[in-house]
C-alpha cells in the first residue's frame, strides 16, 4: 500500500480532469483539507479545496469533452468502462486498504466496496449494448414512431464518506456508458480515496484517447457541492448524504428546473416474526447494526420483535454483542472499527442521552473506548436499547451503532411500526410463513424502496435499483433500469409517405 500511496503524494491535488491535467490553486491563504484517519488519528494527506475559478475551468473542460464523448458509440464507451474494471481488479487490495484506513470500515468491507466498483463496471459493459427504446404503431398511415435515449451532458456526483468510492462508481459507470461526462465532489472527510480512483482510471483514459474532462474531480466542503447544485451547466446532480443536505440540493436544482437524483437518510427496520429462523436472523441483525460501525445508510436501526419471542431474541443478541471485537479495522479479526470522526462520536453520545431521557433502557451501554488501541478517540461500543415505539430518538437516524428493540403483537402492528418513520430506504422481515412474507412485500406492506425476506437491511446487490422513498429522496442508482436517470428520452415520428395526415384526424387544407 505504501507504493500506492506514494503515487498519490507526488503533489497536493486540488481539482483535475480525466487524464491527469490539474488546476492548481495558487493562493497562499487557501485552507487545506486535512484527511485524518479515524483508525489512529494520523494525518494522511492535505488537499487543496476547489475555488470558484478552478470550478469554472473544470466545468468548461467537462462541457468540451461531452461534445466529443457523446458521439462515441455506446458499446465502445462500455469497452472503456470494462478496462476500468480490470484496473480496479488490479488495485483491489491497495484501494480496499486505503478505503478502510481513511474511512474506518473493516478491511473486509473496504475490499467489498472495491468489489462493488468492479461489479458495476461489469454490469455497465452489458448495459452499454442495451440502452433500449420502444417502437410504437402510429395512428397515421405511412408513419413510424419510436423513442430513443440521449445523454444529458455534465453529471455532478456528490458522494458521502461512508461509501467513499462505491457510490461514485454506481453513478459514474452508468453515466459514462450513457454518453455523459462526470464531475465528482467526494466527501471532504475522504478525499484521498477519490484521488486514488482518479489515478487508477487515468491510464485507461489516456490509452483510449478519451477527451480531457470526461472524469473530473473537485474537492471541498458544502460550498463546493452548492456550486454543482446552483450551476445550470450541470444537467443532473446525484447527491448522497443526509436528508437535510438533500432537501437543500433538491430546492436549488429544482429552482433552475434541473434534474436531481437523491440517496438520503435511512432509519431501517427489521421485523422478527415468531416464525423466524433465529439461527439465520441473529447474524443478520448483528451485521446490519454494527457493520461499518452503524454508518451505512442501510444499517439496521430498529428491531421489531414479536412479543412471544422477544425475550429469547434479546438474550441471543446480548450474547452475540458480547463476542464482538472492536479495534483497528485493518485487523481482519475485528468486527467493528471507528466512527468517522469525533463529531460522529458526539452524535452517538447525544443519542445515548436521549434514550435515557425518553424512557429507554440500555441493555448494552454505549461508551467511548479508551486506551492505546483507541487513540483516535473515534471508537465506541455498539449499544442496544429497549424503547417505547413512538419516542423521538427512534424517529431519527443516528449514524452510529445503536440498535432499538421494539415489541409487536400482530403483523399489521409490526408493519405500521416499520413504516411509521419519515425515512423509507431499506426494510426486512424474518419469517418462514409464506403469508407473512407476501403481506410484507405487498402494497399494504413495507413502504421502503428495498424490502427483503430472510436477509438483512444492508448488503444490496448492484443488479437491483438502489434507493428509497419519503425522506430518503426517491432516487434509484445502480441496476435494473436506473440508467434512464442519466439520459433524456426523445420521441421520434417519421413520415415516409407522400401526404401529410395529421394526428387526431384534424383536417387542414390550403
Short mmCIF file of C-alpha atoms in Angstrom, two decimals:
data_model
loop_
_atom_site.label_atom_id
_atom_site.label_comp_id
_atom_site.label_asym_id
_atom_site.label_seq_id
_atom_site.Cartn_x
_atom_site.Cartn_y
_atom_site.Cartn_z
CA UNK A 1 0.00 0.00 0.00
CA UNK A 2 2.93 2.36 0.65
CA UNK A 3 3.89 2.38 -3.04
CA UNK A 4 0.28 3.05 -3.96
CA UNK A 5 0.07 5.99 -1.54
CA UNK A 6 3.37 7.35 -2.82
CA UNK A 7 1.84 7.72 -6.29
CA UNK A 8 -0.85 9.91 -4.76
CA UNK A 9 1.54 12.09 -2.76
CA UNK A 10 3.58 13.44 -5.66
CA UNK A 11 1.70 16.77 -5.50
CA UNK A 12 -1.11 18.21 -3.32
CA UNK A 13 -4.16 17.55 -5.51
CA UNK A 14 -6.93 20.10 -5.66
CA UNK A 15 -9.03 19.60 -8.73
CA UNK A 16 -8.47 17.98 -12.06
CA UNK A 17 -9.77 16.06 -15.01
CA UNK A 18 -9.64 12.63 -16.50
CA UNK A 19 -6.17 12.35 -17.98
CA UNK A 20 -4.34 13.94 -15.13
CA UNK A 21 -4.42 17.65 -16.02
CA UNK A 22 -4.80 19.54 -12.78
CA UNK A 23 -5.84 23.07 -11.98
CA UNK A 24 -3.78 24.37 -9.07
CA UNK A 25 -4.91 26.95 -6.59
CA UNK A 26 -2.16 29.50 -6.11
CA UNK A 27 -3.49 31.45 -3.15
CA UNK A 28 -1.34 31.02 -0.05
CA UNK A 29 -4.43 31.76 2.01
CA UNK A 30 -6.28 28.61 0.94
CA UNK A 31 -7.42 26.47 3.87
CA UNK A 32 -6.22 22.95 3.12
CA UNK A 33 -8.46 19.95 3.76
CA UNK A 34 -6.75 17.62 6.20
CA UNK A 35 -7.61 13.94 5.90
CA UNK A 36 -7.06 12.25 9.26
CA UNK A 37 -7.58 8.52 9.61
CA UNK A 38 -10.15 7.64 12.27
CA UNK A 39 -8.19 4.41 12.78
CA UNK A 40 -5.24 6.07 14.57
CA UNK A 41 -5.76 9.81 14.15
CA UNK A 42 -2.80 10.16 11.78
CA UNK A 43 -2.75 12.87 9.11
CA UNK A 44 -2.92 11.09 5.75
CA UNK A 45 -2.91 13.99 3.30
CA UNK A 46 -3.57 17.70 2.83
CA UNK A 47 -5.72 18.59 -0.15
CA UNK A 48 -6.34 21.98 -1.76
CA UNK A 49 -10.06 22.85 -1.94
CA UNK A 50 -11.53 23.92 -5.26
CA UNK A 51 -12.02 27.66 -5.74
CA UNK A 52 -14.75 29.21 -7.87
CA UNK A 53 -12.19 29.98 -10.57
CA UNK A 54 -10.95 26.40 -10.56
CA UNK A 55 -14.51 25.09 -10.62
CA UNK A 56 -15.46 27.09 -13.70
CA UNK A 57 -12.40 25.84 -15.54
CA UNK A 58 -13.24 22.21 -14.67
CA UNK A 59 -16.85 22.64 -15.85
CA UNK A 60 -15.82 24.17 -19.16
CA UNK A 61 -13.32 21.36 -19.73
CA UNK A 62 -16.05 18.83 -18.98
CA UNK A 63 -18.50 20.53 -21.35
CA UNK A 64 -15.97 20.47 -24.17
CA UNK A 65 -15.31 16.77 -23.53
CA UNK A 66 -19.03 15.99 -23.67
CA UNK A 67 -19.31 17.26 -27.25
CA UNK A 68 -16.87 14.51 -28.28
CA UNK A 69 -17.73 11.76 -25.81
CA UNK A 70 -21.45 11.72 -26.70
CA UNK A 71 -20.53 10.71 -30.28
CA UNK A 72 -18.53 7.65 -29.20
CA UNK A 73 -20.71 4.54 -29.78
CA UNK A 74 -22.16 3.24 -26.51
CA UNK A 75 -20.56 -0.24 -26.83
CA UNK A 76 -17.19 1.46 -27.26
CA UNK A 77 -17.83 3.50 -24.12
CA UNK A 78 -18.68 0.22 -22.42
CA UNK A 79 -15.37 -1.28 -23.50
CA UNK A 80 -13.52 1.60 -21.83
CA UNK A 81 -15.52 1.01 -18.63
CA UNK A 82 -14.61 -2.69 -18.88
CA UNK A 83 -10.93 -1.74 -18.90
CA UNK A 84 -11.52 0.42 -15.83
CA UNK A 85 -12.95 -2.64 -14.09
CA UNK A 86 -9.75 -4.53 -14.88
CA UNK A 87 -7.72 -1.71 -13.34
CA UNK A 88 -9.78 -1.85 -10.18
CA UNK A 89 -9.25 -5.62 -10.05
CA UNK A 90 -5.51 -5.00 -10.20
CA UNK A 91 -5.62 -2.45 -7.37
CA UNK A 92 -8.37 -4.03 -5.27
CA UNK A 93 -6.16 -4.78 -2.29
CA UNK A 94 -4.48 -1.37 -2.24
CA UNK A 95 -7.65 0.65 -2.75
CA UNK A 96 -9.65 -1.52 -0.34
CA UNK A 97 -6.98 -0.99 2.32
CA UNK A 98 -6.98 2.76 1.68
CA UNK A 99 -10.80 2.88 1.98
CA UNK A 100 -10.57 1.03 5.28
CA UNK A 101 -7.84 3.30 6.64
CA UNK A 102 -9.29 6.64 5.51
CA UNK A 103 -12.94 5.86 6.34
CA UNK A 104 -12.58 3.36 9.19
CA UNK A 105 -14.65 0.43 7.92
CA UNK A 106 -13.34 -3.11 8.32
CA UNK A 107 -10.82 -4.36 5.78
CA UNK A 108 -13.32 -6.93 4.52
CA UNK A 109 -15.85 -4.16 3.92
CA UNK A 110 -13.21 -1.99 2.26
CA UNK A 111 -12.41 -4.82 -0.16
CA UNK A 112 -16.12 -5.37 -0.66
CA UNK A 113 -16.58 -1.74 -1.61
CA UNK A 114 -13.96 -2.03 -4.34
CA UNK A 115 -15.67 -5.22 -5.48
CA UNK A 116 -18.82 -3.15 -5.93
CA UNK A 117 -16.89 -0.92 -8.34
CA UNK A 118 -15.76 -3.99 -10.27
CA UNK A 119 -19.30 -5.39 -10.33
CA UNK A 120 -20.88 -2.16 -11.58
CA UNK A 121 -18.21 -1.96 -14.30
CA UNK A 122 -19.22 -5.46 -15.44
CA UNK A 123 -22.90 -4.51 -15.28
CA UNK A 124 -22.32 -1.29 -17.23
CA UNK A 125 -20.47 -3.11 -20.01
CA UNK A 126 -23.56 -5.21 -20.72
CA UNK A 127 -25.84 -2.23 -20.27
CA UNK A 128 -23.92 -0.31 -22.94
CA UNK A 129 -25.49 -2.63 -25.53
CA UNK A 130 -28.98 -2.42 -24.02
CA UNK A 131 -29.92 1.27 -23.97
CA UNK A 132 -33.24 0.31 -25.47
CA UNK A 133 -36.09 2.47 -26.72
CA UNK A 134 -39.56 1.42 -27.85
CA UNK A 135 -41.24 1.34 -31.24
CA UNK A 136 -44.93 2.28 -31.43
CA UNK A 137 -47.61 1.97 -34.08
CA UNK A 138 -48.74 5.33 -35.43
CA UNK A 139 -52.40 6.17 -35.94
CA UNK A 140 -51.40 7.82 -39.22
CA UNK A 141 -50.72 5.78 -42.37
CA UNK A 142 -47.14 5.62 -43.68
CA UNK A 143 -45.74 6.83 -40.37
CA UNK A 144 -43.36 5.17 -37.93
CA UNK A 145 -42.91 6.13 -34.27
CA UNK A 146 -40.16 5.22 -31.87
CA UNK A 147 -38.32 6.58 -28.89
CA UNK A 148 -34.61 6.80 -28.22
CA UNK A 149 -32.39 7.90 -25.36
CA UNK A 150 -29.65 10.51 -25.49
CA UNK A 151 -27.08 11.60 -22.86
CA UNK A 152 -27.83 14.57 -20.63
CA UNK A 153 -24.44 16.29 -20.59
CA UNK A 154 -22.47 17.05 -17.42
CA UNK A 155 -23.41 14.92 -14.40
CA UNK A 156 -22.42 16.15 -10.93
CA UNK A 157 -21.82 13.45 -8.30
CA UNK A 158 -21.77 14.37 -4.60
CA UNK A 159 -20.80 11.34 -2.52
CA UNK A 160 -20.70 10.68 1.23
CA UNK A 161 -17.88 9.45 3.46
CA UNK A 162 -19.43 6.10 4.39
CA UNK A 163 -19.06 4.63 0.89
CA UNK A 164 -16.27 6.86 -0.40
CA UNK A 165 -15.75 5.10 -3.74
CA UNK A 166 -18.59 2.66 -4.48
CA UNK A 167 -21.43 5.18 -4.77
CA UNK A 168 -19.34 7.30 -7.15
CA UNK A 169 -18.94 4.23 -9.35
CA UNK A 170 -22.67 3.43 -9.34
CA UNK A 171 -23.25 6.83 -10.86
CA UNK A 172 -20.15 7.35 -12.98
CA UNK A 173 -20.00 4.00 -14.77
CA UNK A 174 -23.63 4.22 -15.88
CA UNK A 175 -23.37 7.92 -16.70
CA UNK A 176 -20.33 7.21 -18.87
CA UNK A 177 -21.81 4.37 -20.89
CA UNK A 178 -24.83 6.64 -21.45
CA UNK A 179 -22.52 9.25 -23.00
CA UNK A 180 -22.29 11.77 -20.15
CA UNK A 181 -19.23 13.29 -18.52
CA UNK A 182 -18.86 13.42 -14.72
CA UNK A 183 -17.68 15.90 -12.10
CA UNK A 184 -17.20 14.19 -8.74
CA UNK A 185 -17.29 16.07 -5.42
CA UNK A 186 -16.29 13.49 -2.78
CA UNK A 187 -16.83 13.96 0.94
CA UNK A 188 -14.32 16.37 2.45
CA UNK A 189 -13.73 13.62 5.03
CA UNK A 190 -12.43 11.11 2.46
CA UNK A 191 -10.68 12.99 -0.37
CA UNK A 192 -7.72 10.64 -0.73
CA UNK A 193 -9.75 7.63 -1.85
CA UNK A 194 -11.33 9.80 -4.55
CA UNK A 195 -7.91 10.89 -5.77
CA UNK A 196 -6.88 7.23 -5.81
CA UNK A 197 -9.80 6.31 -8.07
CA UNK A 198 -8.90 9.12 -10.45
CA UNK A 199 -5.32 7.82 -10.59
CA UNK A 200 -6.45 4.23 -11.18
CA UNK A 201 -8.55 5.09 -14.25
CA UNK A 202 -6.08 7.64 -15.62
CA UNK A 203 -4.07 5.11 -17.62
CA UNK A 204 -7.18 3.62 -19.23
CA UNK A 205 -8.45 7.03 -20.28
CA UNK A 206 -5.09 8.05 -21.71
CA UNK A 207 -4.60 4.80 -23.63
CA UNK A 208 -8.05 5.10 -25.20
CA UNK A 209 -7.57 8.79 -26.05
CA UNK A 210 -10.66 9.74 -24.06
CA UNK A 211 -11.31 13.51 -24.22
CA UNK A 212 -9.86 15.52 -21.36
CA UNK A 213 -12.68 16.22 -18.90
CA UNK A 214 -14.77 13.04 -19.12
CA UNK A 215 -13.88 12.34 -15.48
CA UNK A 216 -13.34 15.35 -13.22
CA UNK A 217 -12.65 15.76 -9.53
CA UNK A 218 -13.37 18.77 -7.33
CA UNK A 219 -12.74 18.95 -3.60
CA UNK A 220 -14.08 20.92 -0.68
CA UNK A 221 -16.98 21.25 1.70
CA UNK A 222 -20.62 22.17 1.41
CA UNK A 223 -19.89 25.35 -0.55
CA UNK A 224 -18.27 23.38 -3.38
CA UNK A 225 -21.24 21.00 -3.55
CA UNK A 226 -23.51 24.05 -3.71
CA UNK A 227 -21.69 25.16 -6.88
CA UNK A 228 -22.88 21.99 -8.62
CA UNK A 229 -26.44 22.43 -7.37
CA UNK A 230 -26.65 26.06 -8.49
CA UNK A 231 -24.98 25.63 -11.88
CA UNK A 232 -27.33 25.43 -14.91
CA UNK A 233 -24.46 23.84 -16.85
CA UNK A 234 -24.85 20.71 -14.68
CA UNK A 235 -27.65 18.65 -16.21
CA UNK A 236 -28.04 16.19 -13.32
CA UNK A 237 -26.89 16.37 -9.70
CA UNK A 238 -26.71 13.00 -7.96
CA UNK A 239 -26.31 13.57 -4.22
CA UNK A 240 -25.81 11.05 -1.42
CA UNK A 241 -25.92 12.21 2.18
CA UNK A 242 -28.23 13.49 4.88
CA UNK A 243 -31.87 14.40 4.34
CA UNK A 244 -31.06 17.98 5.31
CA UNK A 245 -28.42 18.18 2.58
CA UNK A 246 -30.72 16.51 0.05
CA UNK A 247 -33.53 18.97 0.66
CA UNK A 248 -31.16 21.87 0.05
CA UNK A 249 -29.89 20.29 -3.19
CA UNK A 250 -33.42 19.49 -4.38
CA UNK A 251 -34.69 23.02 -3.79
CA UNK A 252 -31.71 24.60 -5.51
CA UNK A 253 -31.68 22.30 -8.53
CA UNK A 254 -35.47 22.40 -8.92
CA UNK A 255 -35.29 26.20 -8.80
CA UNK A 256 -33.38 26.13 -12.08
CA UNK A 257 -35.51 23.22 -13.44
CA UNK A 258 -32.56 20.87 -13.40
CA UNK A 259 -32.58 17.17 -12.62
CA UNK A 260 -31.53 15.59 -9.35
CA UNK A 261 -31.11 12.07 -8.02
CA UNK A 262 -31.13 11.78 -4.22
CA UNK A 263 -29.98 8.97 -1.92
CA UNK A 264 -30.55 10.26 1.60
CA UNK A 265 -31.10 9.01 5.13
CA UNK A 266 -32.40 5.65 6.25
CA UNK A 267 -33.97 4.52 9.52
CA UNK A 268 -34.20 0.88 8.62
CA UNK A 269 -36.22 -1.73 10.48
CA UNK A 270 -36.15 -5.49 10.63
CA UNK A 271 -39.25 -7.42 11.70
CA UNK A 272 -38.60 -10.70 13.55
CA UNK A 273 -41.67 -12.94 13.37
CA UNK A 274 -42.41 -15.80 15.73
CA UNK A 275 -41.97 -17.92 12.59
CA UNK A 276 -38.40 -16.72 12.01
CA UNK A 277 -35.34 -18.96 11.85
CA UNK A 278 -33.35 -17.22 14.56
CA UNK A 279 -30.13 -19.00 13.63
CA UNK A 280 -30.27 -17.04 10.37
CA UNK A 281 -31.77 -13.87 11.81
CA UNK A 282 -29.31 -13.16 14.64
CA UNK A 283 -26.16 -12.84 12.45
CA UNK A 284 -28.13 -10.63 10.04
CA UNK A 285 -29.25 -8.36 12.90
CA UNK A 286 -25.76 -8.01 14.30
CA UNK A 287 -24.07 -7.31 10.97
CA UNK A 288 -26.85 -4.90 9.97
CA UNK A 289 -26.50 -2.97 13.23
CA UNK A 290 -22.71 -2.87 13.72
CA UNK A 291 -21.30 -3.24 10.19
CA UNK A 292 -19.37 -0.09 9.19
CA UNK A 293 -19.89 0.91 12.85
CA UNK A 294 -23.54 1.66 12.06
CA UNK A 295 -22.59 4.19 9.38
CA UNK A 296 -24.38 2.64 6.42
CA UNK A 297 -27.50 4.29 5.05
CA UNK A 298 -28.93 0.74 5.15
CA UNK A 299 -27.79 -0.05 8.72
CA UNK A 300 -30.38 -1.80 10.88
CA UNK A 301 -31.53 0.75 13.47
CA UNK A 302 -34.89 -0.64 14.65
CA UNK A 303 -35.63 -4.27 15.52
CA UNK A 304 -39.36 -5.02 15.71
CA UNK A 305 -39.81 -8.34 17.52
CA UNK A 306 -42.95 -10.44 18.00
CA UNK A 307 -43.76 -10.37 21.69
CA UNK A 308 -43.80 -14.18 22.14
CA UNK A 309 -40.12 -14.47 21.19
CA UNK A 310 -38.96 -11.05 22.40
CA UNK A 311 -37.04 -12.28 25.46
CA UNK A 312 -35.35 -15.08 23.51
CA UNK A 313 -34.17 -12.70 20.77
CA UNK A 314 -33.00 -10.16 23.35
CA UNK A 315 -30.88 -12.72 25.21
CA UNK A 316 -29.35 -14.02 21.97
CA UNK A 317 -28.43 -10.51 20.88
CA UNK A 318 -26.80 -9.62 24.18
CA UNK A 319 -24.73 -12.80 23.93
CA UNK A 320 -23.76 -12.08 20.31
CA UNK A 321 -22.75 -8.49 21.12
CA UNK A 322 -20.54 -9.84 23.89
CA UNK A 323 -18.48 -11.60 21.23
CA UNK A 324 -17.85 -8.50 19.10
CA UNK A 325 -14.24 -7.45 18.67
CA UNK A 326 -13.69 -3.70 18.36
CA UNK A 327 -10.44 -2.25 17.10
CA UNK A 328 -8.22 -1.44 14.16
CA UNK A 329 -10.28 -2.27 11.05
CA UNK A 330 -7.15 -3.37 9.17
CA UNK A 331 -7.00 -6.34 11.54
CA UNK A 332 -9.38 -8.85 9.97
CA UNK A 333 -10.11 -10.36 13.39
CA UNK A 334 -12.00 -7.23 14.40
CA UNK A 335 -15.70 -6.79 13.62
CA UNK A 336 -16.15 -3.08 14.40
CA UNK A 337 -13.90 -0.14 13.55
CA UNK A 338 -14.16 3.54 14.48
CA UNK A 339 -16.70 6.22 13.69
CA UNK A 340 -15.55 8.66 11.03
CA UNK A 341 -14.60 11.49 13.41
CA UNK A 342 -15.24 13.00 16.83
CA UNK A 343 -18.28 14.88 15.59
CA UNK A 344 -19.87 11.50 14.87
CA UNK A 345 -18.91 10.37 18.37
CA UNK A 346 -20.67 13.43 19.78
CA UNK A 347 -23.81 12.48 17.83
CA UNK A 348 -23.60 8.96 19.29
CA UNK A 349 -23.32 10.37 22.82
CA UNK A 350 -26.26 12.69 22.25
CA UNK A 351 -28.45 9.76 21.14
CA UNK A 352 -27.49 7.75 24.23
CA UNK A 353 -28.52 10.69 26.41
CA UNK A 354 -31.86 10.97 24.59
CA UNK A 355 -32.51 7.24 25.04
CA UNK A 356 -32.37 7.59 28.81
CA UNK A 357 -34.22 10.89 28.80
CA UNK A 358 -37.08 9.42 26.71
CA UNK A 359 -37.68 6.34 28.84
CA UNK A 360 -35.44 3.84 27.11
CA UNK A 361 -33.43 1.12 28.82
CA UNK A 362 -29.92 0.26 27.66
CA UNK A 363 -29.27 -3.48 27.55
CA UNK A 364 -25.71 -2.82 26.43
CA UNK A 365 -24.37 0.56 27.47
CA UNK A 366 -22.65 2.62 24.86
CA UNK A 367 -19.31 4.18 25.70
CA UNK A 368 -16.27 5.79 24.10
CA UNK A 369 -13.39 3.34 24.23
CA UNK A 370 -10.04 4.48 25.58
CA UNK A 371 -6.55 3.07 25.65
CA UNK A 372 -3.54 2.60 23.35
CA UNK A 373 -5.63 0.76 20.73
CA UNK A 374 -8.21 3.57 20.53
CA UNK A 375 -6.03 6.68 20.36
CA UNK A 376 -8.08 8.46 17.69
CA UNK A 377 -10.98 8.87 20.14
CA UNK A 378 -13.42 7.57 17.49
CA UNK A 379 -14.04 4.03 18.79
CA UNK A 380 -17.35 3.36 20.54
CA UNK A 381 -19.13 0.34 21.93
CA UNK A 382 -22.22 -0.77 19.95
CA UNK A 383 -25.30 -0.25 22.12
CA UNK A 384 -28.71 -1.94 22.37
CA UNK A 385 -31.71 -0.12 23.84
CA UNK A 386 -35.28 -1.18 24.63
CA UNK A 387 -37.51 1.69 23.63
CA UNK A 388 -41.15 2.81 23.62
CA UNK A 389 -42.19 2.82 19.97
CA UNK A 390 -43.04 6.46 19.37
CA UNK A 391 -40.14 8.19 21.09
CA UNK A 392 -38.44 10.96 19.15
CA UNK A 393 -34.96 9.43 19.14
CA UNK A 394 -36.31 6.34 17.36
CA UNK A 395 -37.81 8.52 14.63
CA UNK A 396 -34.43 9.91 13.61
CA UNK A 397 -31.36 8.34 12.09
CA UNK A 398 -28.23 8.33 14.25
CA UNK A 399 -25.18 7.40 12.17
CA UNK A 400 -23.72 5.13 14.85
CA UNK A 401 -24.07 1.54 16.14
CA UNK A 402 -27.21 1.93 18.25
CA UNK A 403 -29.99 -0.67 17.90
CA UNK A 404 -33.53 -0.04 19.20
CA UNK A 405 -35.70 -3.00 20.27
CA UNK A 406 -39.49 -2.70 19.86
CA UNK A 407 -42.29 -5.22 20.53
CA UNK A 408 -45.29 -6.06 18.35
CA UNK A 409 -48.35 -8.27 18.60
CA UNK A 410 -49.83 -8.63 15.10
CA UNK A 411 -48.09 -8.35 11.74
CA UNK A 412 -50.15 -5.27 10.88
CA UNK A 413 -48.81 -3.59 14.03
CA UNK A 414 -45.26 -4.51 13.01
CA UNK A 415 -45.70 -3.09 9.51
CA UNK A 416 -47.19 0.10 10.97
CA UNK A 417 -44.15 0.47 13.23
CA UNK A 418 -41.84 -0.25 10.31
CA UNK A 419 -43.48 2.42 8.14
CA UNK A 420 -44.03 4.94 10.92
CA UNK A 421 -40.86 6.98 10.38
CA UNK A 422 -40.07 9.74 7.87
CA UNK A 423 -37.44 7.66 6.05
CA UNK A 424 -38.09 4.82 3.62
CA UNK A 425 -34.90 3.18 2.42
CA UNK A 426 -34.48 -0.46 3.45
CA UNK A 427 -36.54 -2.99 5.39
CA UNK A 428 -36.72 -6.70 6.01
CA UNK A 429 -38.72 -9.43 7.67
CA UNK A 430 -37.55 -12.76 9.00
CA UNK A 431 -40.29 -15.37 8.71
CA UNK A 432 -40.85 -18.84 7.30
CA UNK A 433 -44.56 -18.10 6.94
CA UNK A 434 -45.39 -17.51 3.27
CA UNK A 435 -48.43 -15.37 4.01
CA UNK A 436 -46.42 -13.06 6.26
CA UNK A 437 -43.67 -12.71 3.67
CA UNK A 438 -46.09 -11.90 0.86
CA UNK A 439 -48.02 -9.46 3.05
CA UNK A 440 -44.78 -7.63 3.85
CA UNK A 441 -43.93 -7.33 0.14
CA UNK A 442 -47.43 -6.27 -0.93
CA UNK A 443 -48.76 -2.76 -1.45
CA UNK A 444 -50.08 -2.97 2.14
CA UNK A 445 -46.61 -3.89 3.44
CA UNK A 446 -43.27 -2.11 3.59
CA UNK A 447 -43.23 1.40 2.13
CA UNK A 448 -39.47 1.30 1.54
CA UNK A 449 -37.56 1.19 -1.72
CA UNK A 450 -35.93 -2.05 -0.57
CA UNK A 451 -37.88 -4.85 1.11
CA UNK A 452 -36.18 -8.15 1.92
CA UNK A 453 -37.28 -11.51 3.28
CA UNK A 454 -34.90 -13.58 5.42
CA UNK A 455 -31.92 -11.32 4.74
CA UNK A 456 -30.91 -8.12 6.48
CA UNK A 457 -31.42 -4.49 5.56
CA UNK A 458 -27.85 -3.92 4.31
CA UNK A 459 -25.80 -5.57 1.58
CA UNK A 460 -27.69 -4.62 -1.59
CA UNK A 461 -26.51 -6.11 -4.89
CA UNK A 462 -25.68 -3.89 -7.85
CA UNK A 463 -28.13 -5.71 -10.16
CA UNK A 464 -31.16 -4.16 -8.48
CA UNK A 465 -32.10 -0.49 -8.41
CA UNK A 466 -30.95 1.01 -5.10
CA UNK A 467 -32.85 3.79 -3.35
CA UNK A 468 -35.76 4.68 -1.11
CA UNK A 469 -38.92 6.70 -0.63
CA UNK A 470 -40.14 9.57 1.56
CA UNK A 471 -37.23 11.48 3.12
CA UNK A 472 -34.79 9.05 1.53
CA UNK A 473 -35.32 11.07 -1.64
CA UNK A 474 -36.88 8.74 -4.21
CA UNK A 475 -33.71 8.25 -6.28
CA UNK A 476 -32.59 4.99 -7.86
CA UNK A 477 -29.00 4.08 -8.68
CA UNK A 478 -27.07 1.05 -9.88
CA UNK A 479 -29.01 -1.79 -11.52
CA UNK A 480 -32.32 -2.51 -13.24
CA UNK A 481 -33.26 0.46 -15.46
CA UNK A 482 -31.54 3.09 -13.30
CA UNK A 483 -29.56 4.08 -16.42
CA UNK A 484 -32.60 6.07 -17.58
CA UNK A 485 -31.90 8.71 -14.90
CA UNK A 486 -28.76 9.67 -16.80
CA UNK A 487 -30.44 10.10 -20.19
CA UNK A 488 -33.15 12.13 -21.87
CA UNK A 489 -35.99 10.45 -23.75
CA UNK A 490 -36.79 11.57 -27.29
CA UNK A 491 -39.91 10.54 -29.22
CA UNK A 492 -39.46 10.37 -33.00
CA UNK A 493 -42.06 10.21 -35.77
CA UNK A 494 -41.10 9.58 -39.40
CA UNK A 495 -43.44 10.20 -42.30
CA UNK A 496 -42.34 8.06 -45.26
CA UNK A 497 -45.48 8.69 -47.31
CA UNK A 498 -46.47 11.32 -49.90
CA UNK A 499 -49.21 13.04 -47.90
CA UNK A 500 -49.44 14.83 -44.55
CA UNK A 501 -52.16 13.26 -42.40
CA UNK A 502 -52.48 15.00 -39.02
CA UNK A 503 -52.94 13.38 -35.65
CA UNK A 504 -56.39 13.06 -34.09
CA UNK A 505 -57.90 13.22 -37.59
CA UNK A 506 -57.53 17.01 -37.84
CA UNK A 507 -58.09 18.44 -41.32
CA UNK A 508 -56.07 21.40 -42.54
CA UNK A 509 -56.46 22.24 -46.22
CA UNK A 510 -54.95 25.15 -48.16
#
